CSV table of C-alpha atoms in Angstrom, one decimal:
chain,number,residue,atom,x,y,z
A,1,MET,CA,69.5,59.2,0.8
A,2,SER,CA,66.5,56.8,1.8
A,3,ARG,CA,63.3,58.3,4.2
A,4,ARG,CA,64.4,55.5,6.3
A,5,THR,CA,67.8,56.0,6.5
A,6,LEU,CA,66.6,60.2,7.0
A,7,LEU,CA,64.4,59.3,10.0
A,8,HIS,CA,67.4,57.6,11.9
A,9,ALA,CA,69.6,60.2,11.2
A,10,SER,CA,67.1,62.8,12.4
A,11,ALA,CA,66.5,60.6,15.1
A,12,GLY,CA,69.9,60.5,16.5
A,13,LEU,CA,70.4,64.2,16.1
A,14,MET,CA,67.8,65.1,18.0
A,15,GLY,CA,68.8,62.6,20.8
A,16,GLY,CA,71.9,64.8,20.8
A,17,MET,CA,70.4,68.1,21.2
A,18,LEU,CA,67.7,67.4,23.9
A,19,LEU,CA,68.6,68.7,27.4
A,20,PRO,CA,69.6,66.3,30.1
A,21,GLY,CA,66.0,66.2,31.9
A,22,SER,CA,64.6,65.5,28.4
A,23,PHE,CA,64.5,61.8,28.0
A,24,ALA,CA,61.0,60.9,26.5
A,25,PHE,CA,62.2,61.1,22.9
A,26,PRO,CA,65.4,59.0,23.5
A,27,ALA,CA,63.8,56.5,25.9
A,28,LEU,CA,61.1,56.1,22.7
A,29,ALA,CA,64.1,55.6,20.2
A,30,ALA,CA,65.9,53.3,22.4
A,31,ASP,CA,62.9,51.1,22.9
A,32,HIS,CA,62.1,50.8,19.0
A,33,PRO,CA,64.1,53.0,16.5
A,34,PRO,CA,61.5,55.2,14.1
A,35,ILE,CA,60.1,52.9,11.2
A,36,GLY,CA,57.9,53.9,8.6
A,37,THR,CA,55.5,56.6,9.8
A,38,TRP,CA,55.9,55.5,13.5
A,39,PRO,CA,56.3,57.0,15.9
A,40,ALA,CA,54.9,60.1,14.4
A,41,GLY,CA,51.8,58.5,13.3
A,42,SER,CA,50.5,57.6,16.8
A,43,GLU,CA,51.8,60.7,18.6
A,44,ALA,CA,48.8,62.6,18.5
A,45,ALA,CA,45.3,61.8,20.2
A,46,THR,CA,44.2,60.4,16.6
A,47,VAL,CA,45.6,57.5,14.2
A,48,THR,CA,44.7,57.3,10.4
A,49,ILE,CA,44.3,54.5,8.3
A,50,GLY,CA,44.6,55.4,4.3
A,51,ALA,CA,41.8,53.5,2.3
A,52,THR,CA,42.5,53.4,-1.7
A,53,VAL,CA,39.3,51.7,-3.3
A,54,PRO,CA,37.7,51.6,-6.8
A,55,ARG,CA,35.0,55.0,-6.5
A,56,THR,CA,35.0,54.7,-10.4
A,57,GLY,CA,35.6,52.0,-13.3
A,58,THR,CA,34.8,48.5,-13.6
A,59,TYR,CA,35.0,47.6,-9.9
A,60,ALA,CA,33.2,51.0,-8.5
A,61,VAL,CA,30.1,49.5,-7.2
A,62,GLN,CA,32.4,47.3,-4.9
A,63,GLY,CA,34.5,49.8,-3.6
A,64,GLU,CA,31.3,52.0,-2.4
A,65,ASP,CA,30.3,48.8,-0.1
A,66,GLU,CA,33.9,48.1,0.9
A,67,ILE,CA,34.0,51.8,2.3
A,68,LYS,CA,30.7,51.5,4.2
A,69,GLY,CA,32.1,48.2,5.9
A,70,MET,CA,35.2,50.6,6.8
A,71,GLN,CA,33.2,53.7,8.1
A,72,LEU,CA,31.2,51.3,10.1
A,73,ALA,CA,34.1,49.8,11.8
A,74,VAL,CA,35.5,53.0,12.6
A,75,GLU,CA,32.5,53.7,14.2
A,76,HIS,CA,32.4,50.9,16.5
A,77,ILE,CA,35.9,51.2,17.1
A,78,ASN,CA,35.6,54.7,18.2
A,79,SER,CA,32.7,53.8,20.3
A,80,GLY,CA,33.7,50.6,22.0
A,81,ASP,CA,30.8,48.7,20.5
A,82,PRO,CA,29.8,45.5,21.6
A,83,LEU,CA,30.7,43.7,18.0
A,84,VAL,CA,33.7,45.3,18.0
A,85,LYS,CA,34.3,44.2,21.3
A,86,LYS,CA,33.4,40.5,20.6
A,87,ILE,CA,36.0,40.5,18.2
A,88,ALA,CA,38.6,43.0,19.9
A,89,PRO,CA,37.9,42.8,23.8
A,90,LYS,CA,40.5,45.4,24.9
A,91,VAL,CA,39.0,48.1,22.3
A,92,GLU,CA,37.6,51.1,25.0
A,93,LYS,CA,36.5,53.6,22.9
A,94,GLY,CA,39.2,54.1,20.7
A,95,LEU,CA,42.2,52.2,20.3
A,96,LEU,CA,45.1,52.6,22.8
A,97,GLY,CA,43.4,55.8,23.9
A,98,LYS,CA,43.4,57.2,20.3
A,99,GLN,CA,40.5,57.8,18.0
A,100,VAL,CA,40.7,56.5,14.9
A,101,THR,CA,40.3,58.2,11.5
A,102,LEU,CA,39.8,57.5,7.6
A,103,VAL,CA,40.8,59.3,4.6
A,104,ILE,CA,40.0,57.7,1.2
A,105,ALA,CA,41.2,57.8,-2.4
A,106,ASP,CA,39.9,56.4,-5.9
A,107,SER,CA,42.2,54.0,-7.0
A,108,ALA,CA,40.2,53.3,-10.2
A,109,ALA,CA,41.6,49.4,-9.4
A,110,LYS,CA,44.8,50.6,-10.9
A,111,PRO,CA,48.0,49.8,-9.1
A,112,ASN,CA,49.8,53.0,-10.0
A,113,GLU,CA,47.1,55.2,-8.7
A,114,ALA,CA,46.9,53.4,-5.3
A,115,VAL,CA,50.2,53.8,-4.4
A,116,GLN,CA,50.7,57.1,-5.6
A,117,GLU,CA,47.5,57.9,-3.2
A,118,GLN,CA,49.0,56.0,-0.3
A,119,GLN,CA,52.1,57.6,-0.6
A,120,ARG,CA,50.2,60.8,-0.2
A,121,PHE,CA,48.8,59.9,3.0
A,122,ILE,CA,52.0,58.3,4.3
A,123,ASN,CA,53.6,62.2,3.4
A,124,GLU,CA,50.4,64.3,4.3
A,125,ASN,CA,48.8,62.1,7.3
A,126,LYS,CA,51.4,59.9,8.4
A,127,ILE,CA,49.0,56.9,8.5
A,128,ILE,CA,49.8,54.0,10.3
A,129,ALA,CA,48.1,51.6,8.1
A,130,MET,CA,46.9,50.9,4.4
A,131,THR,CA,43.8,49.2,3.0
A,132,GLY,CA,41.9,48.7,0.0
A,133,ALA,CA,42.3,46.9,-3.1
A,134,THR,CA,39.3,45.0,-4.8
A,135,SER,CA,41.6,44.2,-7.9
A,136,SER,CA,44.4,41.9,-6.8
A,137,ALA,CA,46.9,43.8,-9.1
A,138,VAL,CA,46.5,46.8,-6.6
A,139,ALA,CA,46.8,43.8,-3.7
A,140,VAL,CA,50.2,42.9,-5.1
A,141,ALA,CA,51.8,46.3,-5.6
A,142,LEU,CA,50.4,47.6,-2.5
A,143,ASN,CA,52.0,44.3,-0.6
A,144,LYS,CA,55.3,45.6,-2.1
A,145,PHE,CA,54.8,49.2,-0.9
A,146,ALA,CA,53.8,48.0,2.4
A,147,GLU,CA,56.9,46.4,2.8
A,148,ARG,CA,58.9,48.9,1.5
A,149,GLU,CA,57.6,51.6,3.5
A,150,LYS,CA,57.0,49.5,6.6
A,151,VAL,CA,53.5,50.3,6.8
A,152,LEU,CA,50.7,47.5,7.6
A,153,TYR,CA,48.4,46.7,4.7
A,154,LEU,CA,45.2,45.4,5.4
A,155,VAL,CA,44.3,43.8,2.4
A,156,GLY,CA,41.2,44.7,0.9
A,157,ILE,CA,39.0,42.3,-1.4
A,158,SER,CA,41.8,40.4,-3.3
A,159,GLY,CA,40.7,36.9,-5.0
A,160,SER,CA,44.5,36.1,-6.4
A,161,ASN,CA,46.5,33.4,-4.9
A,162,ASP,CA,49.5,35.7,-5.4
A,163,THR,CA,48.6,38.0,-3.0
A,164,THR,CA,49.8,35.8,0.2
A,165,GLY,CA,51.6,33.5,-2.4
A,166,LYS,CA,54.6,34.3,-4.7
A,167,ASP,CA,53.8,38.2,-3.6
A,168,CYS,CA,53.1,37.8,-0.1
A,169,ALA,CA,54.6,40.3,2.3
A,170,ARG,CA,55.6,40.6,6.2
A,171,TYR,CA,53.7,44.2,6.6
A,172,SER,CA,50.6,42.6,4.4
A,173,PHE,CA,47.5,40.3,6.0
A,174,ARG,CA,44.4,39.2,4.1
A,175,GLN,CA,41.3,38.2,5.4
A,176,CYS,CA,38.9,37.2,2.6
A,177,PHE,CA,38.8,33.8,0.8
A,178,TYR,CA,41.2,33.6,-2.6
A,179,GLY,CA,41.1,31.4,-5.7
A,180,GLU,CA,42.3,27.9,-4.1
A,181,THR,CA,40.0,27.9,-1.0
A,182,ALA,CA,37.3,29.0,-3.9
A,183,ALA,CA,38.3,25.9,-6.1
A,184,ASN,CA,38.6,23.4,-3.3
A,185,ALA,CA,35.0,24.5,-1.5
A,186,ILE,CA,32.9,24.6,-4.8
A,187,GLY,CA,34.8,21.9,-6.9
A,188,PRO,CA,33.1,19.1,-4.9
A,189,VAL,CA,29.8,21.0,-5.6
A,190,LEU,CA,29.9,20.9,-9.1
A,191,VAL,CA,31.0,17.7,-9.9
A,192,LYS,CA,28.2,16.3,-7.1
A,193,ASN,CA,25.6,18.6,-9.1
A,194,PHE,CA,26.5,18.1,-12.4
A,195,GLY,CA,28.3,15.1,-12.7
A,196,LYS,CA,32.1,13.9,-14.3
A,197,SER,CA,33.5,14.3,-17.6
A,198,LYS,CA,31.9,17.5,-18.3
A,199,LYS,CA,33.3,20.2,-20.9
A,200,ALA,CA,34.0,23.9,-19.5
A,201,ALA,CA,34.3,27.3,-20.9
A,202,PHE,CA,36.1,29.5,-18.7
A,203,MET,CA,35.8,33.6,-18.6
A,204,THR,CA,39.1,35.3,-17.5
A,205,PRO,CA,39.8,38.6,-16.7
A,206,ASP,CA,43.5,39.2,-17.6
A,207,TYR,CA,45.4,39.9,-14.9
A,208,THR,CA,46.5,37.5,-11.7
A,209,TYR,CA,43.5,37.4,-10.1
A,210,GLY,CA,41.4,35.9,-13.1
A,211,HIS,CA,44.4,33.7,-14.0
A,212,THR,CA,45.0,31.9,-10.7
A,213,VAL,CA,41.6,31.6,-10.1
A,214,THR,CA,40.9,29.7,-13.0
A,215,LYS,CA,44.0,27.5,-12.9
A,216,SER,CA,42.3,26.7,-9.2
A,217,VAL,CA,39.2,25.7,-10.2
A,218,ASN,CA,40.2,24.2,-13.6
A,219,ASP,CA,42.8,22.1,-11.9
A,220,TYR,CA,40.3,21.1,-9.3
A,221,LEU,CA,37.7,20.0,-11.7
A,222,THR,CA,40.2,18.1,-14.0
A,223,LYS,CA,41.8,15.9,-11.1
A,224,ASN,CA,38.9,15.4,-9.4
A,225,GLY,CA,35.8,15.2,-11.9
A,226,GLY,CA,37.5,14.7,-15.2
A,227,TRP,CA,36.5,18.0,-16.9
A,228,THR,CA,38.0,19.5,-19.8
A,229,MET,CA,38.5,22.9,-20.3
A,230,VAL,CA,37.4,23.3,-24.0
A,231,THR,CA,38.1,27.2,-24.2
A,232,ASN,CA,39.6,29.7,-22.0
A,233,GLN,CA,38.4,33.4,-23.1
A,234,ILE,CA,40.5,35.9,-21.5
A,235,SER,CA,39.4,39.5,-21.5
A,236,PRO,CA,40.9,42.9,-20.6
A,237,LEU,CA,39.6,44.7,-17.6
A,238,GLY,CA,37.2,46.6,-18.3
A,239,THR,CA,35.8,45.2,-21.6
A,240,GLN,CA,32.1,46.2,-22.8
A,241,ASP,CA,31.2,44.0,-25.6
A,242,TYR,CA,32.1,40.6,-25.5
A,243,SER,CA,30.4,39.1,-28.3
A,244,GLN,CA,33.9,37.4,-29.4
A,245,TYR,CA,34.4,35.9,-26.4
A,246,LEU,CA,31.0,34.5,-26.4
A,247,THR,CA,30.8,33.4,-30.0
A,248,ASN,CA,33.9,31.2,-29.3
A,249,ILE,CA,32.5,29.8,-25.9
A,250,ALA,CA,29.1,28.7,-28.5
A,251,ASN,CA,31.2,27.1,-30.7
A,252,SER,CA,33.2,25.1,-28.0
A,253,GLY,CA,30.8,22.5,-27.2
A,254,ALA,CA,30.9,23.5,-23.2
A,255,ASP,CA,28.0,22.1,-21.0
A,256,VAL,CA,29.5,24.8,-18.3
A,257,MET,CA,30.2,28.2,-18.4
A,258,VAL,CA,33.0,29.2,-15.5
A,259,ASN,CA,32.5,33.1,-15.2
A,260,VAL,CA,35.9,34.1,-13.2
A,261,ASN,CA,34.9,37.9,-14.4
A,262,TRP,CA,34.2,40.3,-11.7
A,263,GLY,CA,32.3,43.5,-10.7
A,264,ARG,CA,30.5,45.2,-13.7
A,265,ASP,CA,33.0,42.6,-16.0
A,266,ALA,CA,30.7,40.1,-14.6
A,267,VAL,CA,27.4,41.7,-14.7
A,268,LEU,CA,27.8,42.7,-18.8
A,269,SER,CA,29.3,39.3,-19.5
A,270,ILE,CA,26.7,37.3,-18.2
A,271,GLN,CA,23.8,40.0,-19.3
A,272,GLN,CA,25.2,39.1,-22.7
A,273,ALA,CA,25.8,35.2,-22.8
A,274,LYS,CA,21.7,35.7,-22.2
A,275,GLN,CA,21.4,37.5,-24.9
A,276,PHE,CA,23.3,35.4,-26.8
A,277,GLY,CA,21.1,32.2,-25.7
A,278,LEU,CA,23.8,30.7,-23.9
A,279,ILE,CA,22.0,30.8,-20.5
A,280,PRO,CA,20.5,28.7,-19.4
A,281,THR,CA,21.5,26.5,-22.5
A,282,MET,CA,24.8,26.3,-20.5
A,283,ARG,CA,25.0,26.0,-16.9
A,284,LEU,CA,26.9,28.8,-15.5
A,285,VAL,CA,29.2,28.4,-12.2
A,286,VAL,CA,30.8,32.0,-10.6
A,287,PRO,CA,33.3,30.7,-8.7
A,288,TYR,CA,34.8,33.9,-7.1
A,289,GLN,CA,31.3,35.7,-6.4
A,290,ILE,CA,30.5,39.2,-7.0
A,291,PRO,CA,28.8,41.2,-4.4
A,292,PHE,CA,25.9,42.5,-5.8
A,293,LEU,CA,25.8,40.2,-8.9
A,294,ALA,CA,22.5,39.0,-8.5
A,295,LYS,CA,20.7,42.7,-7.7
A,296,GLU,CA,22.5,43.8,-11.0
A,297,VAL,CA,21.7,40.9,-13.7
A,298,GLY,CA,18.5,40.1,-11.7
A,299,PRO,CA,17.5,36.6,-9.7
A,300,GLU,CA,16.4,35.1,-13.5
A,301,LEU,CA,19.9,34.9,-14.4
A,302,THR,CA,21.6,33.5,-11.1
A,303,GLU,CA,18.6,31.2,-10.2
A,304,GLY,CA,20.4,27.6,-9.6
A,305,VAL,CA,23.7,29.1,-10.2
A,306,PHE,CA,26.6,27.9,-7.7
A,307,ALA,CA,28.9,30.5,-6.6
A,308,ALA,CA,31.5,30.3,-3.4
A,309,THR,CA,31.5,33.9,-1.6
A,310,ASP,CA,32.7,35.0,1.6
A,311,PHE,CA,29.9,36.4,3.3
A,312,TRP,CA,25.9,36.0,3.2
A,313,TRP,CA,23.9,37.8,5.2
A,314,THR,CA,21.1,34.8,6.0
A,315,LEU,CA,24.6,33.4,7.8
A,316,GLU,CA,23.1,35.5,10.9
A,317,ASP,CA,20.7,32.5,11.3
A,318,LYS,CA,23.9,30.5,12.1
A,319,PHE,CA,26.3,32.9,13.4
A,320,PRO,CA,25.8,35.8,16.5
A,321,LEU,CA,28.4,37.5,15.3
A,322,ALA,CA,27.0,37.7,11.6
A,323,LYS,CA,23.6,38.9,13.3
A,324,MET,CA,25.1,41.7,15.2
A,325,PHE,CA,27.1,42.5,12.1
A,326,VAL,CA,24.0,42.4,9.9
A,327,GLU,CA,21.6,44.5,12.0
A,328,ALA,CA,24.2,47.2,12.6
A,329,PHE,CA,24.9,47.6,8.9
A,330,ASP,CA,21.0,47.3,7.8
A,331,LYS,CA,20.3,50.0,10.7
A,332,LYS,CA,22.9,52.7,9.1
A,333,TYR,CA,22.9,52.1,5.2
A,334,GLY,CA,19.3,50.6,4.8
A,335,TYR,CA,20.2,47.6,3.0
A,336,LYS,CA,21.5,43.6,3.9
A,337,PRO,CA,25.3,43.9,4.0
A,338,GLU,CA,27.6,42.1,0.7
A,339,TRP,CA,30.6,40.7,1.5
A,340,GLY,CA,32.8,43.0,0.2
A,341,ALA,CA,31.6,45.4,3.4
A,342,ASN,CA,32.0,42.4,5.7
A,343,ASN,CA,35.4,41.8,4.6
A,344,ALA,CA,36.4,45.6,5.1
A,345,TYR,CA,34.6,45.2,8.8
A,346,MET,CA,36.5,42.5,9.8
A,347,GLN,CA,39.8,43.4,8.4
A,348,PHE,CA,39.0,46.9,10.8
A,349,ALA,CA,38.1,44.8,13.8
A,350,ILE,CA,40.8,42.6,13.6
A,351,TRP,CA,43.5,44.9,13.3
A,352,ALA,CA,42.0,46.6,16.5
A,353,ARG,CA,42.1,43.1,18.0
A,354,MET,CA,46.0,43.1,17.1
A,355,VAL,CA,46.6,46.4,18.1
A,356,SER,CA,45.0,46.3,21.3
A,357,GLU,CA,46.1,43.0,22.0
A,358,ALA,CA,49.8,44.2,21.6
A,359,GLY,CA,49.3,47.5,23.5
A,360,SER,CA,51.3,49.3,20.7
A,361,PHE,CA,51.2,50.6,17.2
A,362,TYR,CA,54.6,49.7,16.4
A,363,PRO,CA,54.2,48.0,13.2
A,364,PRO,CA,56.7,44.8,14.0
A,365,ASP,CA,54.7,44.6,17.3
A,366,VAL,CA,51.5,44.2,15.7
A,367,ILE,CA,52.9,41.9,12.9
A,368,LYS,CA,54.6,39.3,15.7
A,369,GLN,CA,50.6,39.2,17.5
A,370,TYR,CA,48.9,39.0,14.1
A,371,GLU,CA,51.7,35.7,13.9
A,372,LYS,CA,51.0,34.2,17.4
A,373,GLY,CA,48.0,32.4,15.5
A,374,GLU,CA,45.7,32.9,18.0
A,375,THR,CA,42.0,31.8,17.4
A,376,PHE,CA,39.5,34.3,17.8
A,377,PRO,CA,35.6,34.9,16.9
A,378,SER,CA,34.4,36.8,13.7
A,379,THR,CA,31.3,36.5,11.5
A,380,VAL,CA,31.6,33.4,10.0
A,381,GLY,CA,33.0,31.2,13.3
A,382,ASP,CA,36.8,30.9,14.9
A,383,VAL,CA,39.5,31.7,12.6
A,384,HIS,CA,43.1,32.5,13.0
A,385,PHE,CA,45.7,33.8,11.1
A,386,ARG,CA,48.4,31.3,9.6
A,387,PRO,CA,52.1,33.1,10.5
A,388,GLU,CA,53.8,31.4,7.6
A,389,ASP,CA,51.8,33.6,5.0
A,390,HIS,CA,49.9,35.8,7.2
A,391,GLN,CA,46.5,34.2,5.4
A,392,LEU,CA,43.1,34.3,7.3
A,393,VAL,CA,42.3,30.4,7.9
A,394,ARG,CA,38.7,30.6,7.6
A,395,PRO,CA,35.4,29.1,5.8
A,396,VAL,CA,34.1,29.6,2.4
A,397,ILE,CA,30.5,29.9,1.7
A,398,ILE,CA,28.8,28.2,-0.8
A,399,VAL,CA,25.4,29.6,-2.4
A,400,ARG,CA,22.9,28.8,-5.1
A,401,GLY,CA,21.1,31.5,-6.4
A,402,LYS,CA,17.1,31.7,-5.8
A,403,ALA,CA,13.8,31.5,-8.0
A,404,PRO,CA,12.3,34.6,-7.8
A,405,LYS,CA,9.7,32.6,-6.4
A,406,ASP,CA,11.1,31.6,-3.3
A,407,MET,CA,12.7,34.9,-2.6
A,408,LYS,CA,11.5,35.9,0.9
A,409,ASN,CA,12.1,39.4,0.3
A,410,ASN,CA,13.9,41.6,-2.2
A,411,GLU,CA,17.4,41.1,-0.9
A,412,ASP,CA,16.7,36.9,-0.7
A,413,TYR,CA,19.0,36.3,-3.8
A,414,TRP,CA,20.8,33.5,-2.5
A,415,GLU,CA,20.5,30.2,-0.1
A,416,VAL,CA,23.7,28.8,1.6
A,417,VAL,CA,24.1,25.6,0.4
A,418,ASP,CA,27.4,24.8,3.0
A,419,VAL,CA,29.8,26.4,5.3
A,420,VAL,CA,33.2,24.7,4.5
A,421,PRO,CA,35.6,24.8,6.7
A,422,GLY,CA,39.1,26.8,5.6
A,423,GLU,CA,41.9,24.8,6.5
A,424,PRO,CA,41.7,21.6,4.8
A,425,LEU,CA,40.8,23.9,1.8
A,426,MET,CA,44.4,25.4,1.7
A,427,GLN,CA,47.2,24.5,0.0
A,428,LYS,CA,50.8,24.1,2.2
A,429,SER,CA,51.7,27.7,3.4
A,430,ASP,CA,54.6,27.6,0.9
A,431,ALA,CA,53.2,25.9,-2.0
A,432,PHE,CA,52.5,29.3,-4.1
A,433,GLY,CA,55.9,30.7,-3.2
A,434,CYS,CA,55.6,32.9,-0.3
A,435,HIS,CA,58.8,34.1,1.4
A,436,LEU,CA,58.0,37.0,4.0
A,437,GLY,CA,60.5,40.0,4.2
A,438,ASP,CA,62.2,41.6,7.6
A,439,TYR,CA,60.4,43.2,10.1
A,440,THR,CA,62.6,46.5,10.2
């Protein structure tokens, strides 16, 4: 017997056993039959979100940054902080009269481990929402898991087109930018600054994020700049020695190296490219920027490098909510936030908005609130969700690495070149095969 069938059967049995004067549970069940962890997960004084993020492995640094954004958001929701209230005006020291708690497990960027930990959170904590990813392979797995378990999934960092494309899910929502929007935002900048008919060598991590980002970037540059992909070096996640891939790139005749690797893989591959003498002989491009990249490889290697990103802290000069976020994060953690933390914070703040506007934790009610597509403020200006694929319509930030001599402080690694409006960057909602599942 499936878990959902068992819940329905249990509900009917309990309803039949209630005394004539006891009507609370039957009324609740008549209104909305039990689904997922509802109503059990929202009956106590607290509600819980389960986070599975990489705390070990090649994406561990980025995972810890995401956690900080989540923790700050939970603190702000529970205290009714002015920043959260700008995004979710109906939040009042908690959510629908309840405090929000967070449970965290290490996914090690492995889909099976992420799913197993979220299953444990469902069983033990009755979580009403899941979050985390960093690896798009994890995001895709949790999309399917969320759909099966009927528990909301607030996607963490995930750059694959597939997350809101062919692997989209009714129960999943993504806030961050992705391969197609990154390509369409950074592509014009590369053609303008590097010229047409260039030869490009790609470095691609071997999973859904890497392949879809590489395809989107190459498609744009081929079509609009007459660029040629002379080699595509595909490496496993967690590679330590890139010498064979860099040797092939060195012999390819490329003008530009487009490095799609992420996390520790990006750091190592860039450092080793310098050791091979490929940098600065070839121009380096990072189409999907990695939080902490400049800090870890050093500004000497990111100087002049163009990258697309979700958020950079100097946006505080342009957007009032960005300023509030940067100040709150810096005060709590002692450093300027990177985009992983910002993405996690925004996912929680948006979720709080949708729950408070719906006036319910019942998953289909919350989903339908997201799907209204209403415009609301964020740390990068006004945004809205596209109901057809549950992708946030948001700008992509183009940055260029600063020379060490131009840095105003030890965290001033990037200058914001452009804030590119999101809607023109996006494919049609069904172009990548998205077909959302059922509500129940």
